[in-house]
Short mmCIF file of C-alpha atoms in Angstrom, two decimals:
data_model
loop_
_atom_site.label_atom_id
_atom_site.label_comp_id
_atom_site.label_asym_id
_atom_site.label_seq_id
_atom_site.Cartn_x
_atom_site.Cartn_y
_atom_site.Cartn_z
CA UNK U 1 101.21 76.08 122.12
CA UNK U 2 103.17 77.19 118.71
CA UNK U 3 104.40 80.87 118.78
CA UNK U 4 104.81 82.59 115.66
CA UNK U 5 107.89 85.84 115.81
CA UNK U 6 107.82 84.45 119.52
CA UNK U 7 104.11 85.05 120.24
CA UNK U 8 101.33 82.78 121.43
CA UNK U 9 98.40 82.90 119.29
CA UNK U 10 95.79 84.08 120.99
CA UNK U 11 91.60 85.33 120.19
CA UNK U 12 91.09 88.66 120.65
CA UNK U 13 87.39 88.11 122.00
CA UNK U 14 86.48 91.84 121.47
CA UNK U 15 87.28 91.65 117.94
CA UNK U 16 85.47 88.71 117.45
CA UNK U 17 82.24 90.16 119.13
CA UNK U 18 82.80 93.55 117.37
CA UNK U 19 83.00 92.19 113.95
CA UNK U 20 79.72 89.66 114.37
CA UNK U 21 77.89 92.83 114.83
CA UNK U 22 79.02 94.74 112.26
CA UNK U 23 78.63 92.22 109.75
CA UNK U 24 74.65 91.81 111.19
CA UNK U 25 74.26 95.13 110.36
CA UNK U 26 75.19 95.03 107.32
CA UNK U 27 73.33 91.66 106.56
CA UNK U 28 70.19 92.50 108.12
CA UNK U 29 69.33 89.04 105.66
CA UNK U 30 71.54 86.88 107.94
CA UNK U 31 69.40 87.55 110.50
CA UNK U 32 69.49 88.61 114.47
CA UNK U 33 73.48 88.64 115.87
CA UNK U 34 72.41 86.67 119.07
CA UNK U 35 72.35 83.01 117.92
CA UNK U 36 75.53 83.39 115.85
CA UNK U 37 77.68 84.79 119.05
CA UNK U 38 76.07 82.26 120.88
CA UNK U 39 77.40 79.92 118.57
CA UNK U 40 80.93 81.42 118.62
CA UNK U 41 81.09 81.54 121.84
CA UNK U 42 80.27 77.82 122.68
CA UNK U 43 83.34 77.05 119.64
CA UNK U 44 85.66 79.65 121.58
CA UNK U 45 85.19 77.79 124.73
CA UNK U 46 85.70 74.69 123.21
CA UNK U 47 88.79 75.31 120.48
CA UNK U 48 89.86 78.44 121.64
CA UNK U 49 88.83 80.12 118.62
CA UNK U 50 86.53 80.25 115.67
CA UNK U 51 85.50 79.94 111.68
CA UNK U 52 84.13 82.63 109.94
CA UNK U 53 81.40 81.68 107.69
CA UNK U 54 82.04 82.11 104.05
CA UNK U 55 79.96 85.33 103.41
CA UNK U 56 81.78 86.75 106.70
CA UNK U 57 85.06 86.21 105.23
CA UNK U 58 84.14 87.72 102.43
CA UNK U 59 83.08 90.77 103.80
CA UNK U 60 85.51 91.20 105.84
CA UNK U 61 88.46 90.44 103.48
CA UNK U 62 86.64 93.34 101.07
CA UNK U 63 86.36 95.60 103.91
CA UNK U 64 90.19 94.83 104.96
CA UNK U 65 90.62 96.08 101.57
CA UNK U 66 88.68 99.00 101.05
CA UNK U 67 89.99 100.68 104.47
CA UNK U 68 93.49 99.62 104.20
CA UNK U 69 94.42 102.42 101.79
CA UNK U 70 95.78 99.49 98.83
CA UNK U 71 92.56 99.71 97.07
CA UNK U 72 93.22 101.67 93.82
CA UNK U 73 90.61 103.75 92.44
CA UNK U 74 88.22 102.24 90.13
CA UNK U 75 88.34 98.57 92.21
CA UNK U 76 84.33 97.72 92.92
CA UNK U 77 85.68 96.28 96.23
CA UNK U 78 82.01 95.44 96.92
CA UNK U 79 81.97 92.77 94.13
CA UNK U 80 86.00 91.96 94.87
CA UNK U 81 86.48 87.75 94.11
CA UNK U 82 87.46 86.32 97.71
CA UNK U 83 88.98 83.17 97.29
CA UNK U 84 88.20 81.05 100.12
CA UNK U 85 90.98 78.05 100.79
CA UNK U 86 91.28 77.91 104.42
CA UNK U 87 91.66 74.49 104.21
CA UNK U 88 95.49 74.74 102.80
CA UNK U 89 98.68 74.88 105.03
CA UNK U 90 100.89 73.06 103.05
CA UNK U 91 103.14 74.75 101.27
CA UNK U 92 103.56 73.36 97.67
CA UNK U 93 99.82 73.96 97.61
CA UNK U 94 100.16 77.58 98.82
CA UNK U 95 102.39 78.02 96.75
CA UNK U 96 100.45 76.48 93.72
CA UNK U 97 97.52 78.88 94.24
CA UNK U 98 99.86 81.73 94.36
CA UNK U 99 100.46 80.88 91.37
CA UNK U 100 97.08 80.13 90.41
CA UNK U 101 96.37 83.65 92.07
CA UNK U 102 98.22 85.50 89.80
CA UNK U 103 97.02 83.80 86.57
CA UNK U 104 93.20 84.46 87.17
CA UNK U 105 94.74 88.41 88.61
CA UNK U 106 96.38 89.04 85.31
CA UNK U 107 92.99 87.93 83.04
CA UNK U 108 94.99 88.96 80.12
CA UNK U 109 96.07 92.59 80.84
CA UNK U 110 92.47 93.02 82.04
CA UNK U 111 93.43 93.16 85.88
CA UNK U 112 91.12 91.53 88.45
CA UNK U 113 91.82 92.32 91.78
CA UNK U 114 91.27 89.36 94.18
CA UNK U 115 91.89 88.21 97.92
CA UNK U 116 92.99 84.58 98.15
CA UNK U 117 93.09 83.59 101.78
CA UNK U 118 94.59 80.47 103.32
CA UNK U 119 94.13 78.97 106.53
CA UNK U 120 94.42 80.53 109.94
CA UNK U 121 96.14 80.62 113.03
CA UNK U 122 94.65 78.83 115.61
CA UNK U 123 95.81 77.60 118.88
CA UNK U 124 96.66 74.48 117.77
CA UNK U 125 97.51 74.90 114.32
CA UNK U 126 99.27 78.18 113.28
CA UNK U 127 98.61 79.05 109.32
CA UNK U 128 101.39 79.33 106.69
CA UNK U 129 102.90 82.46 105.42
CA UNK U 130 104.63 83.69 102.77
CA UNK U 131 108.15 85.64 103.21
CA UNK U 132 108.18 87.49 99.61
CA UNK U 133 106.59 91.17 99.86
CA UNK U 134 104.89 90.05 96.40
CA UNK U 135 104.53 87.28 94.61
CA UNK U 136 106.64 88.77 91.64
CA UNK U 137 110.21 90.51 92.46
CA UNK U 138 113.10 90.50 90.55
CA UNK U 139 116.62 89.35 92.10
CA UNK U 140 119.55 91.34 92.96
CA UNK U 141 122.54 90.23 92.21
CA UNK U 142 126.00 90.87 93.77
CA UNK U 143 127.47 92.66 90.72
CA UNK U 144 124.69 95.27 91.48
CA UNK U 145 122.38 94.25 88.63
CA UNK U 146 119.15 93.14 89.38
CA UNK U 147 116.06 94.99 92.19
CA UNK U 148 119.05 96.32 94.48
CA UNK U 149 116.24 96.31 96.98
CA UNK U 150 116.03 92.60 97.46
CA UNK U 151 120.16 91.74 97.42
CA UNK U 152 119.91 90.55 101.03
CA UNK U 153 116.65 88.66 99.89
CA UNK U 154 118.24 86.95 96.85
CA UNK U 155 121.60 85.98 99.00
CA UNK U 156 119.50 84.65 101.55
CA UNK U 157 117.54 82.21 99.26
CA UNK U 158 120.59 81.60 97.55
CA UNK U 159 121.62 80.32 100.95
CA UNK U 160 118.76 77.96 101.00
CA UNK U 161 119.68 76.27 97.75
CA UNK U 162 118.29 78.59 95.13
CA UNK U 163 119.91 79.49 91.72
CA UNK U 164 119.99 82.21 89.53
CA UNK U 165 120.41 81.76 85.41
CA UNK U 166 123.42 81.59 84.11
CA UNK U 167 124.47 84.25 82.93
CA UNK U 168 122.22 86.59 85.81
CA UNK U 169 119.73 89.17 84.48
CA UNK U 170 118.39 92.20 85.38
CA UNK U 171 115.12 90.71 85.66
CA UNK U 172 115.10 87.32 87.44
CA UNK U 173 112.27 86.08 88.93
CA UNK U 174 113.00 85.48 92.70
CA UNK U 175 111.41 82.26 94.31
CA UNK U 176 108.31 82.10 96.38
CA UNK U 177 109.43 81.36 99.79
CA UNK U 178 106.84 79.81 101.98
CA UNK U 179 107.01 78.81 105.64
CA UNK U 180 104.89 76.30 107.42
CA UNK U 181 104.95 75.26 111.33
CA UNK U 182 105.16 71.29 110.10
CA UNK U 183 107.37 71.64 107.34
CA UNK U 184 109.77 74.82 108.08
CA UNK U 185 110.86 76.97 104.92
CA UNK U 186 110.36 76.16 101.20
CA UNK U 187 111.41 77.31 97.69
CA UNK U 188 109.33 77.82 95.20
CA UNK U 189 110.16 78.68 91.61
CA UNK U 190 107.68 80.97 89.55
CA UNK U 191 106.35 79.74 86.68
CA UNK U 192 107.83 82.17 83.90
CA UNK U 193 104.52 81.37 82.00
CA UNK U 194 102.15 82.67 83.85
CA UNK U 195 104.12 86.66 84.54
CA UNK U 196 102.99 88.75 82.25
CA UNK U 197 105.76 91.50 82.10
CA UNK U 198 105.47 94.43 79.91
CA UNK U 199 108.58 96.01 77.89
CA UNK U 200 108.85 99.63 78.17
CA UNK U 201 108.99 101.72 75.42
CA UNK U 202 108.17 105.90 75.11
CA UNK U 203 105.93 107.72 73.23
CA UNK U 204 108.16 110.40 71.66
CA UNK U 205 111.96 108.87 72.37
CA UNK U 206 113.00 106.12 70.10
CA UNK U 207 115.62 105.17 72.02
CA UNK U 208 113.91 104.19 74.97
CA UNK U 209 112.87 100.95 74.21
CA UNK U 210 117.35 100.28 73.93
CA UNK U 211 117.50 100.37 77.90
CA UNK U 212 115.84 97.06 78.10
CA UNK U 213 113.85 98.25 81.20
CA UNK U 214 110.36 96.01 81.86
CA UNK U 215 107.81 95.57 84.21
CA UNK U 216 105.38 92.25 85.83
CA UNK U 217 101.47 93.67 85.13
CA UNK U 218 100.05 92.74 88.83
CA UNK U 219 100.93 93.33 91.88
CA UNK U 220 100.22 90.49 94.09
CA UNK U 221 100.73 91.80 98.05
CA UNK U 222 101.75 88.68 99.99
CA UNK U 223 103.01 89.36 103.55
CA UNK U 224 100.49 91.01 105.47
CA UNK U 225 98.28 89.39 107.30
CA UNK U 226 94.33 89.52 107.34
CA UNK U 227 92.70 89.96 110.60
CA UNK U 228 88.93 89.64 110.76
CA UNK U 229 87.33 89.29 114.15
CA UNK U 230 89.98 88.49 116.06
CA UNK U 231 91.14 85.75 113.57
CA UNK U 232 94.49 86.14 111.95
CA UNK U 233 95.10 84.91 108.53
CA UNK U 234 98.69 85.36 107.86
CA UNK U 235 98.94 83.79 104.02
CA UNK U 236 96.27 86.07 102.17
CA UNK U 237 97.83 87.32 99.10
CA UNK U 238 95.79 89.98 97.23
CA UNK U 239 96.23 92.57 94.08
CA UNK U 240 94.77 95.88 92.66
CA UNK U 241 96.81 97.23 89.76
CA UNK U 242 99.90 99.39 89.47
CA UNK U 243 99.98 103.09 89.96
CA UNK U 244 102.27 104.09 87.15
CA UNK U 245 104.81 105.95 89.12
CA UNK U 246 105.18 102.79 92.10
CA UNK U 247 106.62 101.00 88.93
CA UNK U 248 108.77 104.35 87.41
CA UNK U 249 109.48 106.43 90.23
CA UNK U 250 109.93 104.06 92.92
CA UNK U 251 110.95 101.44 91.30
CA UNK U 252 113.16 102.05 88.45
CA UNK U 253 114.22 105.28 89.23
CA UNK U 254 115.32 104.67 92.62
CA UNK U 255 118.87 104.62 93.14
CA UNK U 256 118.39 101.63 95.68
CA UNK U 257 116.11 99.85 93.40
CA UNK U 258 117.25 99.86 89.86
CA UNK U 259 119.00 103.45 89.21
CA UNK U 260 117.20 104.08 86.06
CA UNK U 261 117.02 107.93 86.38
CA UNK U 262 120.61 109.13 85.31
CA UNK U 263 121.11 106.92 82.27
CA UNK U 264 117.89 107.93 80.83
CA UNK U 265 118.60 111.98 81.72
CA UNK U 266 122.13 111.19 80.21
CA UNK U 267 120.33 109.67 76.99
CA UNK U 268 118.45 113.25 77.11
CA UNK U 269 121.87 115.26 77.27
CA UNK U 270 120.68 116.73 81.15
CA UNK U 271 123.53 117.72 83.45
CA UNK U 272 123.84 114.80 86.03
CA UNK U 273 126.96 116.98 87.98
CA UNK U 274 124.36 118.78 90.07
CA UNK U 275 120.88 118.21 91.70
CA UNK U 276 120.10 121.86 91.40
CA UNK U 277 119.97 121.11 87.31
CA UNK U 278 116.61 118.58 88.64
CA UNK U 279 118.47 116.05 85.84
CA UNK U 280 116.43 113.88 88.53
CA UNK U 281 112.97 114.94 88.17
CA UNK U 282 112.93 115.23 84.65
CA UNK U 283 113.87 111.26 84.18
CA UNK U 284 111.45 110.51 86.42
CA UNK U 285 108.74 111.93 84.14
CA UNK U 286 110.36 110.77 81.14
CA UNK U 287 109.71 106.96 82.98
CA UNK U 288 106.57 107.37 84.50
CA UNK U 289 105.54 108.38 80.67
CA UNK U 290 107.24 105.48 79.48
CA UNK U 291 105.70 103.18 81.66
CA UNK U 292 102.05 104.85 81.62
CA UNK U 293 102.43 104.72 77.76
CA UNK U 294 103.60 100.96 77.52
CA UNK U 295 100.90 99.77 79.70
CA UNK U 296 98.38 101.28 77.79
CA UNK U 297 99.85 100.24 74.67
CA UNK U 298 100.29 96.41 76.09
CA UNK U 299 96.37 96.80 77.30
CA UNK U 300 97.48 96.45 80.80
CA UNK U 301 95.29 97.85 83.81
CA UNK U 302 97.22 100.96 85.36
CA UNK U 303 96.26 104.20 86.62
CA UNK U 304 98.33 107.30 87.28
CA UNK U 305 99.39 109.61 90.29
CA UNK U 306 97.04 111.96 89.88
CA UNK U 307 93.72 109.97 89.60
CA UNK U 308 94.85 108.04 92.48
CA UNK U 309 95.99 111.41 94.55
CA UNK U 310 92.00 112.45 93.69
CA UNK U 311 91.11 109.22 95.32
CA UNK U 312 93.20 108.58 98.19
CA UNK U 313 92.42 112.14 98.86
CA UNK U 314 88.54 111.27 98.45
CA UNK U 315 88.89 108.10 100.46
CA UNK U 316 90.29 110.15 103.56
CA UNK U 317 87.58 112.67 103.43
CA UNK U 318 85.23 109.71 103.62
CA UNK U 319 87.26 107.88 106.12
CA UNK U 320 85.40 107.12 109.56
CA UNK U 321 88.01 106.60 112.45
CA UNK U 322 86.58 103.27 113.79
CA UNK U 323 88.21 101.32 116.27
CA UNK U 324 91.07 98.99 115.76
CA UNK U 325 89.22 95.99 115.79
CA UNK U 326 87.81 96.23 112.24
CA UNK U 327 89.28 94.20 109.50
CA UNK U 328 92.61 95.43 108.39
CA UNK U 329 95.50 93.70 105.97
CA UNK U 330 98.46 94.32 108.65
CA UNK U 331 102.35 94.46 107.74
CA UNK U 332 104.20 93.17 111.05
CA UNK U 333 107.73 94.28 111.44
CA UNK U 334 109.32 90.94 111.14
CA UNK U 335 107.12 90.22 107.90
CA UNK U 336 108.97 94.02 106.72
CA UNK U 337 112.26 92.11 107.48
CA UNK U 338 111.48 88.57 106.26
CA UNK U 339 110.76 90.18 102.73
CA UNK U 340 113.93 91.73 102.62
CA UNK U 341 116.50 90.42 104.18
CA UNK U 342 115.14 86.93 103.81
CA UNK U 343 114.59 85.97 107.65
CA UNK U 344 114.13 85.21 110.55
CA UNK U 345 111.88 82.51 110.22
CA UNK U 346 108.02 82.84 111.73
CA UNK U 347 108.21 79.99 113.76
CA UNK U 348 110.37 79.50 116.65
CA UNK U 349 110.26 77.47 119.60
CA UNK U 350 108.04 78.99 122.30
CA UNK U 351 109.44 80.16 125.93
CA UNK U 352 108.87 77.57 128.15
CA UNK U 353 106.00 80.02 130.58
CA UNK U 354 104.01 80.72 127.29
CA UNK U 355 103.31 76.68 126.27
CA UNK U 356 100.94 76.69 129.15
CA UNK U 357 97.38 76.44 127.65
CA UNK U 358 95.96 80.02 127.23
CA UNK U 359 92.49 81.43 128.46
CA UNK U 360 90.24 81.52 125.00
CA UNK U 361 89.26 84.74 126.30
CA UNK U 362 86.43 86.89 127.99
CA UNK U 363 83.06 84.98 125.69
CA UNK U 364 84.87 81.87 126.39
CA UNK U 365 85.26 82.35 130.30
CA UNK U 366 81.79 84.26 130.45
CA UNK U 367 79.95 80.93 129.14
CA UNK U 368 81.76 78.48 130.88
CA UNK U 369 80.55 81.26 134.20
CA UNK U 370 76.85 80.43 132.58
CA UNK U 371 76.86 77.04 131.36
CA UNK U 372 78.02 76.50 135.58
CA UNK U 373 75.31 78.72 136.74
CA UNK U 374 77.70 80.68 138.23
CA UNK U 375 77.00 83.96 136.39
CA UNK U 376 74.38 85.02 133.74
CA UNK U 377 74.01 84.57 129.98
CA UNK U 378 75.98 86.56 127.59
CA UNK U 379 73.16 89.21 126.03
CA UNK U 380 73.23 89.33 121.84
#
């Protein structure tokens, strides 16, 4: 059996069961639950897991999204695109519909939000994943220009074999790095083309625009992991839209990011010798208007802080506290670490007591108990 960050892969039966349910109650159209757990549980105990149907992965990848906290107001997560390619695990064409991904997300500066998910793990066959935390970052370079964020990230793949322009920029776009168990880690340049990037300019200071600061329109999430039913998709790459101040506050500003804040409050004049002058928080507004403003002006979907402090705040009202076996997009801590420090790798040789075959689980063991006539059936 393949681990993956030295685990087995193994069915949480629960989950499975769980999620069949709630997805019959909610499709009252698909009919009664019984015949489709008895289904899954005949492939559990023969594969040691099992498919989702198409309009079950589609609910649960929008209902993954809706609880997860990513969705941004104003996304109709009920009508959200799922793109189903379970059938890839190579990684040129993961990284191809990345890619692809991101040109039907951006739809011009019109952003639609979409889930593209890849195959799973199984047993037998673990799925592909993707090391970048989205599909569009910017390098960091050892001079200190660049996303100072992803320095470690950009020497690592530099390490692999990839290469910066000549002269480096402030804005290069980092490689898609994509592991597979059959073909170990890959580099994968991003099409320039298809990343739309917006230059920042500000409403009311004409000298703005001289920084040279810009900004990529979507923001693609692509290492977490989507876990529906007890079946773990770890390559499933989705996007909202930006929340202005995740691009100006956290981003630019950021003294570990970019550092934007004190050359724009020295453009203003502010005194930078002391926080107590808040030289700090008024660049911070200055860029958040900038980028707000640009977007706008570029006819790029964004919303701001406050509409999306209304809605998160709306969302958690509305929030039932179900159990954990819902669908969720998940951020493990060695995904945190692959996307910025550029390792270690997902697959690893498994310790020698965990390559003996593994129980599918309690459905599996309950109908091989009934299918003996040992114990009795499994009740829908």
């Amino acid at each position: 059996m393949t681990a993956v960050d030295n685990e087995p892969i193994t069915l949480d039966v629960d989950a499975a069961e769980g999620f069949l349910r709630m997805f019959h109650i909610a499709h009252p159209e698909a009919g009664p639950v019984g015949p489709r757990l008895a289904e899954v549980r005949e492939e559990v105990a023969e594969t040691g897991t099992y498919r989702h149907t198409t309009h079950e992965l589609a609910y649960g990848a929008r209902i993954a999204l809706r609880d997860s906290g990513w969705c941004t107001s104003g996304v109709p997560w009920r009508r959200l695109k799922v793109r189903d390619l379970r059938g890839f695990r190579n990684a040129g064409a993961v990284a191809a519909e990345c890619v692809e991904h991101l040109r039907l997300a951006t739809n011009g500066g019109e952003i639609r939000p979409l889930v593209t998910v890849f195959a799973p793990d199984t047993p037998t066959a673990p799925g592909p994943c993707v090391w970048n935390e989205q599909l569009v970052r910017y390098a960091g370079h050892g001079d200190g220009s660049g996303d100072r964020r992803y320095r470690e990230f950009t020497d690592a793949v530099r390490g692999m074999g990839w290469r910066p322009p000549a002269p480096p920029g402030r804005f290069d776009l980092l490689p898609l790095v994509v592991e597979t168990a059959h073909e170990g880690v890959r580099l994968f340049d991003v099409p320039p083309d298809v990343v739309h990037e917006v230059l920042l300019e500000h409403p009311d200071l004409p000298w703005f625009g001289r920084l040279g600061l810009r900004w990529h329109a979507v923001p693609v999430i692509t290492n977490m992991r989507l876990v529906i039913g007890g079946v773990t998709y770890p390559a499933a790459p989705f996007n909202s839209w930006f929340v202005g101040s995740e691009i100006g506050a956290r981003s630019l500003a950021d003294e570990h990011a970019y550092g934007a804040a004190r050359p724009v409050a020295e453009a203003l004049g502010l005194d930078t010798s002391t926080e107590r002058s808040l030289w700090r928080d008024r660049a911070v507004v200055e860029l958040n208007r900038a980028v707000l403003h640009s977007f706008d002006l570029a006819a790029v979907t964004i919303t701001d802080h406050h509409a999306e402090s209304r809605h998160r705040l709306s969302w958690l009202r509305s929030r039932q506290r179900h159990s954990g076996n819902r669908p969720a997009f998940r951020l493990d801590p060695a995904a945190a670490r692959r996307a910025r420090a550029g390792g270690p790798a997902r697959f690893s040789p498994a310790p020698e007591e965990t390559t003996q075959p593994q129980s599918p689980g309690r459905l599996a063991e309950l109908l091989r108990r009934r299918v003996e006539g040992v114990g009795g059936a499994v009740g829908g």
